[in-house]
Structures are given as structure tokens and as C-alpha cells.
């Protein structure tokens, strides 16, 4: 069983070495910068000149170096907010994805081998579509401006703070758009498992009985779940229940089998100006047993891309940095999720 939360995923990154090319756009041309993480430490770019000089030098190469730093700072911010939804979703990355996708595009093959009797027709397989909403590719964007004050006072630290904030906000958005459909769905009775604990049961025993019943309910409905999505407020009771090996008053509680991954998601919050923006997490006392991949598709027409534009002198803006992505989500909730109530 794998545990997915912000700390466990960061710990994995701290012990790995990763290299990838990250694109950015300058004057309509596509460039790349190498992102490299060695034993958890990400290599960043130190500017050879003050920000002000790089903005006003007129050198394309110097401005390109500045954008390389922007992109790497954004990626550093992304490392601070790990993606939690990946055990649930299958990623489809295709620059040719249309704006709107009908539910029938999420197909699975159904094939069965049977004994062939001479003279009989071969049983042919077919494609079967998941039920669910139409998927749409949406545009998500943000940005910031290099002001004359930043240039004149060479406030590189302000630029770094903004860059990293973009990366953090983008990964938080991805967690939200992929997990919120599961949290906000209005589940019918057949997709709900009520609390199964009895009077006098300890908290983890009630959770144990509820998870066991939910696994049986989902299997009976022919949508067996292997991923549990929950709140960290319930983590201790959930993991005690799943690991089992306990005996209380002659009753043995063996480990619960079938659940391969547990994701703990508590949402995210930030303040922009004087306004607070928040993404809700799993409500304590609730959990979701999920059959992954088959009915969940992460649609990436274009991942996050940074682009530089000209400024606006009337507002004392030297240059604008825009980050945008084309993303969509397909989630067939009713066919793949069982909602659990973990408290009385």
C-alpha cells in the first residue's frame, strides 16, 4: 500500500535524480531550459547581471537568460506543491485534443476467449464507452509584470517570489480540478456506504468495518476500488484499520486487502491582494473508494508554458510574463467511486 500526501511525495523527490526539458516562448519563438534535480536539490539559475540591465539592454540573449530563470523558479515553486491525483487518473497528453470531447471517447476494449466449436462463429470483441460528462479543454492563465520600480531598484528577490508563487498555484490548481469532481459529486444511495461501527467500538474499528463494507459494496456493483481518497484528520484511524493485525476481546482484525493507494488531500489556500482563494479538501469523516484510470482521464493539450510580452508604458510596466495551459478532466464518478462515512 502506497501513501500519497505532500510530505511523502516530497520525500521521494528528495531521494531521486530527475532531468527534463521545460519550454518557454520569447518573441513567438519556442525555447527550452533544462530542469535538473539531483538528490532532491534543484539546480536554479543565478543571473549574471541585475534585472534592470537585462530588461533594458536590448539583448535578446540576456532577456532569454532572464526567462530561463523565470521558468526554473516557476518549476521550483511546483516542487513545493506535489501532484496527488496521479494514482487515479490516466494522463493523455496530445496537442491535437479538441476543445470539446464527447463521453464516448473514453473507450475500453471488451474481449473474451471461448472454445471454438467447428462451424460456429468466432465471438468478436467490441469497444465499450464509460458513461460520464462531456470533457472540455479549458484555458488557465496567470502572470505578473516587471515594473519600472523592479527594474530601477533591481528587485530580483521580488521576481523570484512571484515566479515560485506561479508554480505553487499551478500545481494546486491541477490537484483541485482533478480531485474536486470527486469531492463535490452528489452520490446516489447505491454509491454510499454508511458508518458501520457499533456502540462501544473504538474509532479505528468503526473505520475498519466501514472500509470493509465499502469494498464489498463496490465489488458487488462491479466497480472494485483500489484507491482511497481521505483527509489527514482521519489518517491515523485509516492506516491502523488497513494494516490490521489487531485482536480485541477475541475478535481478530486482519489487514484489509485490495486497497493499493491512499491519498490524503486537505485542499489549498492563498491570498492574492486582499482576497483569499481556497480549494476545498476532503471533509474529515468522509472518504472515497475509487476504481482508478478506466473512468478518469487527465487531458493535457498543453502543459504550463511561460511567455514574455511587451510592457505598458502608461502603467510603468517594462514587460509582462504570462503563464498559461490548456487542460481538461474527464471523470466518470458514478461508475467508479463509492463514498464512505467514517464517523457516526
Coordinates of C-alpha atoms in Angstrom, one line a residue:
X1 CA 0.0 0.0 0.0
X2 CA 1.4 3.4 -1.0
X3 CA 0.7 6.6 0.9
X4 CA 0.3 9.8 -1.1
X5 CA 0.4 13.2 0.7
X6 CA 2.5 16.3 0.3
X7 CA 5.3 15.1 2.7
X8 CA 5.7 11.5 1.3
X9 CA 5.9 12.8 -2.3
X10 CA 8.4 15.4 -1.3
X11 CA 10.5 12.8 0.4
X12 CA 10.5 10.7 -2.8
X13 CA 11.7 13.7 -4.8
X14 CA 14.5 14.3 -2.2
X15 CA 16.0 10.9 -2.9
X16 CA 15.8 11.0 -6.7
X17 CA 17.6 12.5 -9.7
X18 CA 15.4 13.9 -12.5
X19 CA 16.1 15.8 -15.7
X20 CA 13.5 17.3 -18.1
X21 CA 13.2 20.0 -20.8
X22 CA 10.8 22.8 -20.0
X23 CA 9.6 25.0 -22.9
X24 CA 9.1 28.8 -22.9
X25 CA 8.2 31.4 -25.6
X26 CA 10.1 34.6 -26.4
X27 CA 9.1 36.8 -29.4
X28 CA 6.9 34.0 -30.7
X29 CA 9.8 31.5 -30.7
X30 CA 9.9 28.3 -28.7
X31 CA 12.9 27.7 -26.5
X32 CA 13.8 25.2 -23.8
X33 CA 15.6 25.2 -20.4
X34 CA 16.8 22.1 -18.7
X35 CA 15.3 21.4 -15.3
X36 CA 17.6 19.1 -13.2
X37 CA 17.0 17.7 -9.7
X38 CA 19.9 15.8 -8.1
X39 CA 19.2 14.1 -4.7
X40 CA 16.3 16.4 -4.1
X41 CA 18.2 19.6 -4.8
X42 CA 17.0 21.5 -7.9
X43 CA 19.6 23.5 -9.8
X44 CA 18.5 27.1 -10.3
X45 CA 19.9 29.9 -12.5
X46 CA 21.8 32.8 -11.0
X47 CA 21.6 36.0 -13.1
X48 CA 24.9 37.3 -14.3
X49 CA 23.6 40.9 -14.4
X50 CA 21.0 42.9 -12.4
X51 CA 17.4 42.6 -13.6
X52 CA 17.2 46.2 -14.6
X53 CA 20.1 45.8 -17.0
X54 CA 18.7 42.7 -18.6
X55 CA 15.4 44.4 -19.2
X56 CA 16.9 47.5 -20.9
X57 CA 20.0 46.1 -22.6
X58 CA 18.1 45.3 -25.8
X59 CA 20.0 42.0 -25.9
X60 CA 17.7 39.0 -26.8
X61 CA 20.2 36.6 -25.3
X62 CA 20.1 38.5 -21.9
X63 CA 16.3 38.5 -21.9
X64 CA 16.3 34.9 -22.8
X65 CA 18.5 34.2 -19.8
X66 CA 16.1 36.1 -17.6
X67 CA 13.2 34.0 -18.9
X68 CA 15.2 30.8 -18.3
X69 CA 15.5 31.9 -14.6
X70 CA 11.7 32.7 -14.5
X71 CA 10.9 29.2 -15.8
X72 CA 13.3 27.4 -13.4
X73 CA 11.9 29.5 -10.5
X74 CA 8.4 28.5 -11.5
X75 CA 9.4 24.9 -11.6
X76 CA 10.9 25.3 -8.1
X77 CA 7.6 26.5 -6.9
X78 CA 5.9 23.5 -8.5
X79 CA 8.1 21.2 -6.4
X80 CA 6.6 22.7 -3.3
X81 CA 3.1 21.5 -4.1
X82 CA 3.1 17.9 -5.2
X83 CA 0.5 16.4 -7.5
X84 CA -1.7 14.0 -5.6
X85 CA -4.3 12.9 -8.2
X86 CA -1.9 10.8 -10.4
X87 CA -2.8 7.4 -9.0
X88 CA -6.4 8.0 -10.0
X89 CA -6.0 9.5 -13.5
X90 CA -4.6 8.2 -16.8
X91 CA -2.8 11.1 -18.5
X92 CA -3.5 11.8 -22.1
X93 CA -1.1 14.4 -23.5
X94 CA -1.8 15.4 -27.1
X95 CA -1.5 18.8 -28.7
X96 CA -4.3 17.8 -31.1
X97 CA -7.0 17.4 -28.5
X98 CA -10.2 19.3 -29.5
X99 CA -11.9 21.8 -27.2
X100 CA -14.9 19.5 -26.5
X101 CA -14.8 15.7 -26.2
X102 CA -17.9 13.5 -26.1
X103 CA -18.0 10.9 -23.3
X104 CA -17.8 8.1 -25.8
X105 CA -14.1 8.9 -26.5
X106 CA -13.3 7.2 -23.1
X107 CA -13.3 3.7 -24.5
X108 CA -12.1 0.3 -23.2
X109 CA -11.8 -2.9 -25.1
X110 CA -14.0 -5.9 -24.1
X111 CA -12.8 -9.2 -25.4
X112 CA -13.3 -12.8 -24.2
X113 CA -11.8 -16.1 -25.5
X114 CA -14.2 -19.0 -25.8
X115 CA -13.7 -22.6 -27.0
X116 CA -14.3 -22.7 -30.8
X117 CA -16.7 -25.4 -32.0
X118 CA -16.3 -26.3 -35.6
X119 CA -18.8 -24.4 -37.7
X120 CA -19.6 -21.8 -35.1
X121 CA -19.0 -18.1 -35.5
X122 CA -16.0 -16.5 -33.7
X123 CA -17.0 -14.2 -30.8
X124 CA -15.8 -10.8 -31.7
X125 CA -14.6 -8.2 -29.1
X126 CA -16.0 -4.7 -29.0
X127 CA -15.3 -1.2 -27.7
X128 CA -17.3 -0.1 -24.6
X129 CA -17.7 3.5 -23.6
X130 CA -17.7 4.8 -20.0
X131 CA -20.6 6.9 -19.0
X132 CA -19.9 10.4 -17.8
X133 CA -19.9 14.1 -18.6
X134 CA -18.6 15.7 -21.7
X135 CA -15.0 16.7 -21.2
X136 CA -13.8 20.2 -22.1
X137 CA -10.3 21.7 -22.6
X138 CA -10.2 25.0 -20.7
X139 CA -7.5 27.7 -20.7
X140 CA -5.9 28.5 -17.3
X141 CA -3.6 31.5 -17.1
X142 CA -1.9 33.9 -14.7
X143 CA 1.0 36.4 -15.0
X144 CA 2.9 39.2 -13.5
X145 CA 4.6 42.4 -14.6
X146 CA 8.1 43.7 -14.4
X147 CA 7.5 47.3 -13.3
X148 CA 9.9 50.2 -13.6
X149 CA 10.4 50.1 -9.9
X150 CA 11.6 46.5 -10.1
X151 CA 14.0 47.5 -12.9
X152 CA 15.3 50.6 -11.3
X153 CA 15.8 49.1 -7.8
X154 CA 16.9 45.7 -9.3
X155 CA 14.4 43.8 -7.1
X156 CA 15.4 40.3 -8.2
X157 CA 14.0 38.8 -4.9
X158 CA 10.5 40.1 -5.8
X159 CA 10.8 38.4 -9.2
X160 CA 11.8 35.1 -7.6
X161 CA 8.9 35.2 -5.1
X162 CA 6.4 35.8 -7.9
X163 CA 7.9 33.1 -10.1
X164 CA 7.7 30.4 -7.4
X165 CA 4.2 31.5 -6.5
X166 CA 3.1 30.8 -10.1
X167 CA 4.5 27.3 -9.8
X168 CA 2.8 26.6 -6.5
X169 CA -0.5 27.9 -7.7
X170 CA -0.4 25.9 -10.9
X171 CA 0.1 22.5 -9.2
X172 CA -2.5 23.5 -6.6
X173 CA -4.9 24.1 -9.5
X174 CA -4.2 20.7 -11.0
X175 CA -4.9 19.0 -7.7
X176 CA -8.2 20.9 -7.5
X177 CA -9.5 20.4 -11.0
X178 CA -8.8 16.6 -10.8
X179 CA -10.0 15.9 -7.2
X180 CA -12.9 18.4 -6.7
X181 CA -15.2 16.5 -9.2
X182 CA -15.0 13.5 -6.8
X183 CA -15.5 15.6 -3.6
X184 CA -18.4 17.7 -5.0
X185 CA -20.4 14.9 -6.7
X186 CA -24.0 14.2 -5.4
X187 CA -23.7 10.5 -4.8
X188 CA -26.8 8.3 -5.1
X189 CA -27.7 5.8 -2.4
X190 CA -26.0 2.9 -4.3
X191 CA -22.7 4.8 -4.2
X192 CA -22.8 5.5 -0.5
X193 CA -21.6 3.3 2.4
X194 CA -22.8 4.5 5.8
X195 CA -20.8 4.2 9.0
X196 CA -20.7 0.6 10.1
X197 CA -19.3 0.9 13.7
X198 CA -21.4 -0.2 16.7
X199 CA -21.8 1.4 20.0
X200 CA -18.6 1.0 22.0
X201 CA -16.4 0.5 19.0
X202 CA -13.1 2.4 19.1
X203 CA -12.7 4.9 16.2
X204 CA -10.4 2.7 14.1
X205 CA -12.7 -0.3 14.5
X206 CA -15.6 1.7 13.1
X207 CA -13.3 2.8 10.2
X208 CA -12.2 -0.8 9.7
X209 CA -15.8 -2.1 9.4
X210 CA -16.8 0.8 7.1
X211 CA -13.9 0.3 4.7
X212 CA -14.5 -3.4 4.6
X213 CA -18.2 -2.9 3.8
X214 CA -17.4 -0.3 1.1
X215 CA -15.0 -2.7 -0.6
X216 CA -17.8 -5.3 -0.7
X217 CA -20.4 -2.7 -1.9
X218 CA -18.1 -1.5 -4.7
X219 CA -17.2 -5.1 -5.7
X220 CA -20.9 -6.1 -5.8
X221 CA -21.6 -3.1 -8.1
X222 CA -18.8 -4.3 -10.4
X223 CA -16.6 -1.2 -9.8
X224 CA -13.9 -2.5 -7.4
X225 CA -11.9 0.3 -5.8
X226 CA -8.2 0.2 -5.2
X227 CA -7.5 3.9 -4.2
X228 CA -8.8 5.5 -1.1
X229 CA -9.0 9.4 -1.0
X230 CA -9.3 10.8 2.5
X231 CA -8.5 13.6 4.9
X232 CA -5.3 13.7 7.0
X233 CA -7.6 14.2 10.0
X234 CA -8.6 10.5 9.6
X235 CA -5.1 9.2 8.7
X236 CA -4.3 7.5 12.0
X237 CA -7.5 5.5 12.1
X238 CA -7.4 4.7 8.4
X239 CA -3.9 3.3 8.5
X240 CA -4.5 1.4 11.7
X241 CA -7.5 -0.2 10.1
X242 CA -5.8 -1.0 6.8
X243 CA -2.8 -2.6 8.4
X244 CA -4.8 -4.7 10.7
X245 CA -3.1 -7.4 12.8
X246 CA -5.1 -6.5 16.0
X247 CA -7.2 -8.6 18.4
X248 CA -9.8 -7.1 20.6
X249 CA -11.8 -9.3 23.0
X250 CA -11.2 -12.4 21.0
X251 CA -12.0 -10.7 17.6
X252 CA -9.1 -10.7 15.2
X253 CA -8.9 -7.8 12.7
X254 CA -6.6 -8.9 9.8
X255 CA -5.2 -6.4 7.3
X256 CA -7.7 -5.1 4.7
X257 CA -6.6 -6.2 1.3
X258 CA -7.4 -4.7 -2.1
X259 CA -6.5 -1.0 -1.4
X260 CA -3.3 -0.2 -3.2
X261 CA -3.0 3.5 -2.6
X262 CA -4.2 6.0 0.0
X263 CA -4.3 9.7 -1.0
X264 CA -4.7 12.4 1.7
X265 CA -5.9 15.7 0.4
X266 CA -6.6 18.8 2.5
X267 CA -7.0 21.4 -0.2
X268 CA -5.0 24.6 -0.6
X269 CA -5.4 28.3 0.2
X270 CA -3.6 31.5 -0.7
X271 CA -4.2 35.3 -0.5
X272 CA -3.9 37.5 -3.6
X273 CA -4.1 41.2 -2.8
X274 CA -6.8 41.3 -0.1
X275 CA -8.8 38.3 -1.4
X276 CA -8.4 34.7 -0.2
X277 CA -8.7 31.9 -2.7
X278 CA -9.1 28.4 -1.5
X279 CA -9.6 24.9 -2.9
X280 CA -11.5 22.5 -0.5
X281 CA -10.0 19.2 0.5
X282 CA -11.7 16.0 1.7
X283 CA -14.1 16.7 4.6
X284 CA -12.9 15.0 7.8
X285 CA -15.1 11.9 8.4
X286 CA -15.6 11.3 4.6
X287 CA -13.5 9.1 2.3
X288 CA -13.9 7.9 -1.3
X289 CA -13.1 4.4 -2.6
X290 CA -12.1 4.8 -6.3
X291 CA -11.6 2.5 -9.2
X292 CA -8.8 4.4 -11.0
X293 CA -7.7 5.1 -14.5
X294 CA -10.6 3.5 -16.5
X295 CA -13.0 6.3 -16.0
X296 CA -10.6 9.1 -15.1
X297 CA -8.6 10.9 -17.8
X298 CA -6.2 13.8 -17.3
X299 CA -6.3 15.8 -20.6
X300 CA -3.2 17.9 -21.3
X301 CA -3.4 19.7 -24.6
X302 CA -0.6 21.9 -23.4
X303 CA 1.1 22.0 -20.0
X304 CA 2.2 25.2 -18.3
X305 CA 4.1 27.5 -20.6
X306 CA 5.7 30.8 -19.8
X307 CA 5.7 33.6 -22.5
X308 CA 7.1 37.1 -22.4
X309 CA 5.2 40.1 -23.9
X310 CA 5.9 43.8 -24.2
X311 CA 5.0 46.1 -21.4
X312 CA 2.7 49.1 -21.0
X313 CA 4.5 52.4 -20.6
X314 CA 1.3 54.2 -19.4
X315 CA 1.4 52.0 -16.3
X316 CA 5.2 52.0 -15.9
X317 CA 5.3 48.3 -16.9
X318 CA 8.6 47.2 -18.6
X319 CA 7.5 43.7 -19.5
X320 CA 4.8 41.2 -18.8
X321 CA 5.2 37.5 -18.1
X322 CA 2.3 35.2 -18.8
X323 CA 1.9 31.6 -17.9
X324 CA -0.9 29.5 -19.4
X325 CA -2.0 26.0 -20.0
X326 CA -4.8 24.1 -21.9
X327 CA -6.2 21.4 -19.5
X328 CA -9.2 19.2 -19.2
X329 CA -10.6 16.5 -17.0
X330 CA -12.8 13.5 -17.7
X331 CA -14.3 11.9 -14.6
X332 CA -17.0 9.2 -14.7
X333 CA -17.8 9.4 -11.0
X334 CA -20.9 7.3 -10.5
X335 CA -19.4 4.4 -12.4
X336 CA -16.2 4.4 -10.4
X337 CA -16.5 5.9 -6.9
X338 CA -18.0 4.8 -3.5
X339 CA -18.5 7.5 -0.8
X340 CA -17.7 6.4 2.8
X341 CA -18.9 8.0 6.0
X342 CA -16.2 7.2 8.6
X343 CA -17.8 8.7 11.7
X344 CA -21.2 8.1 13.4

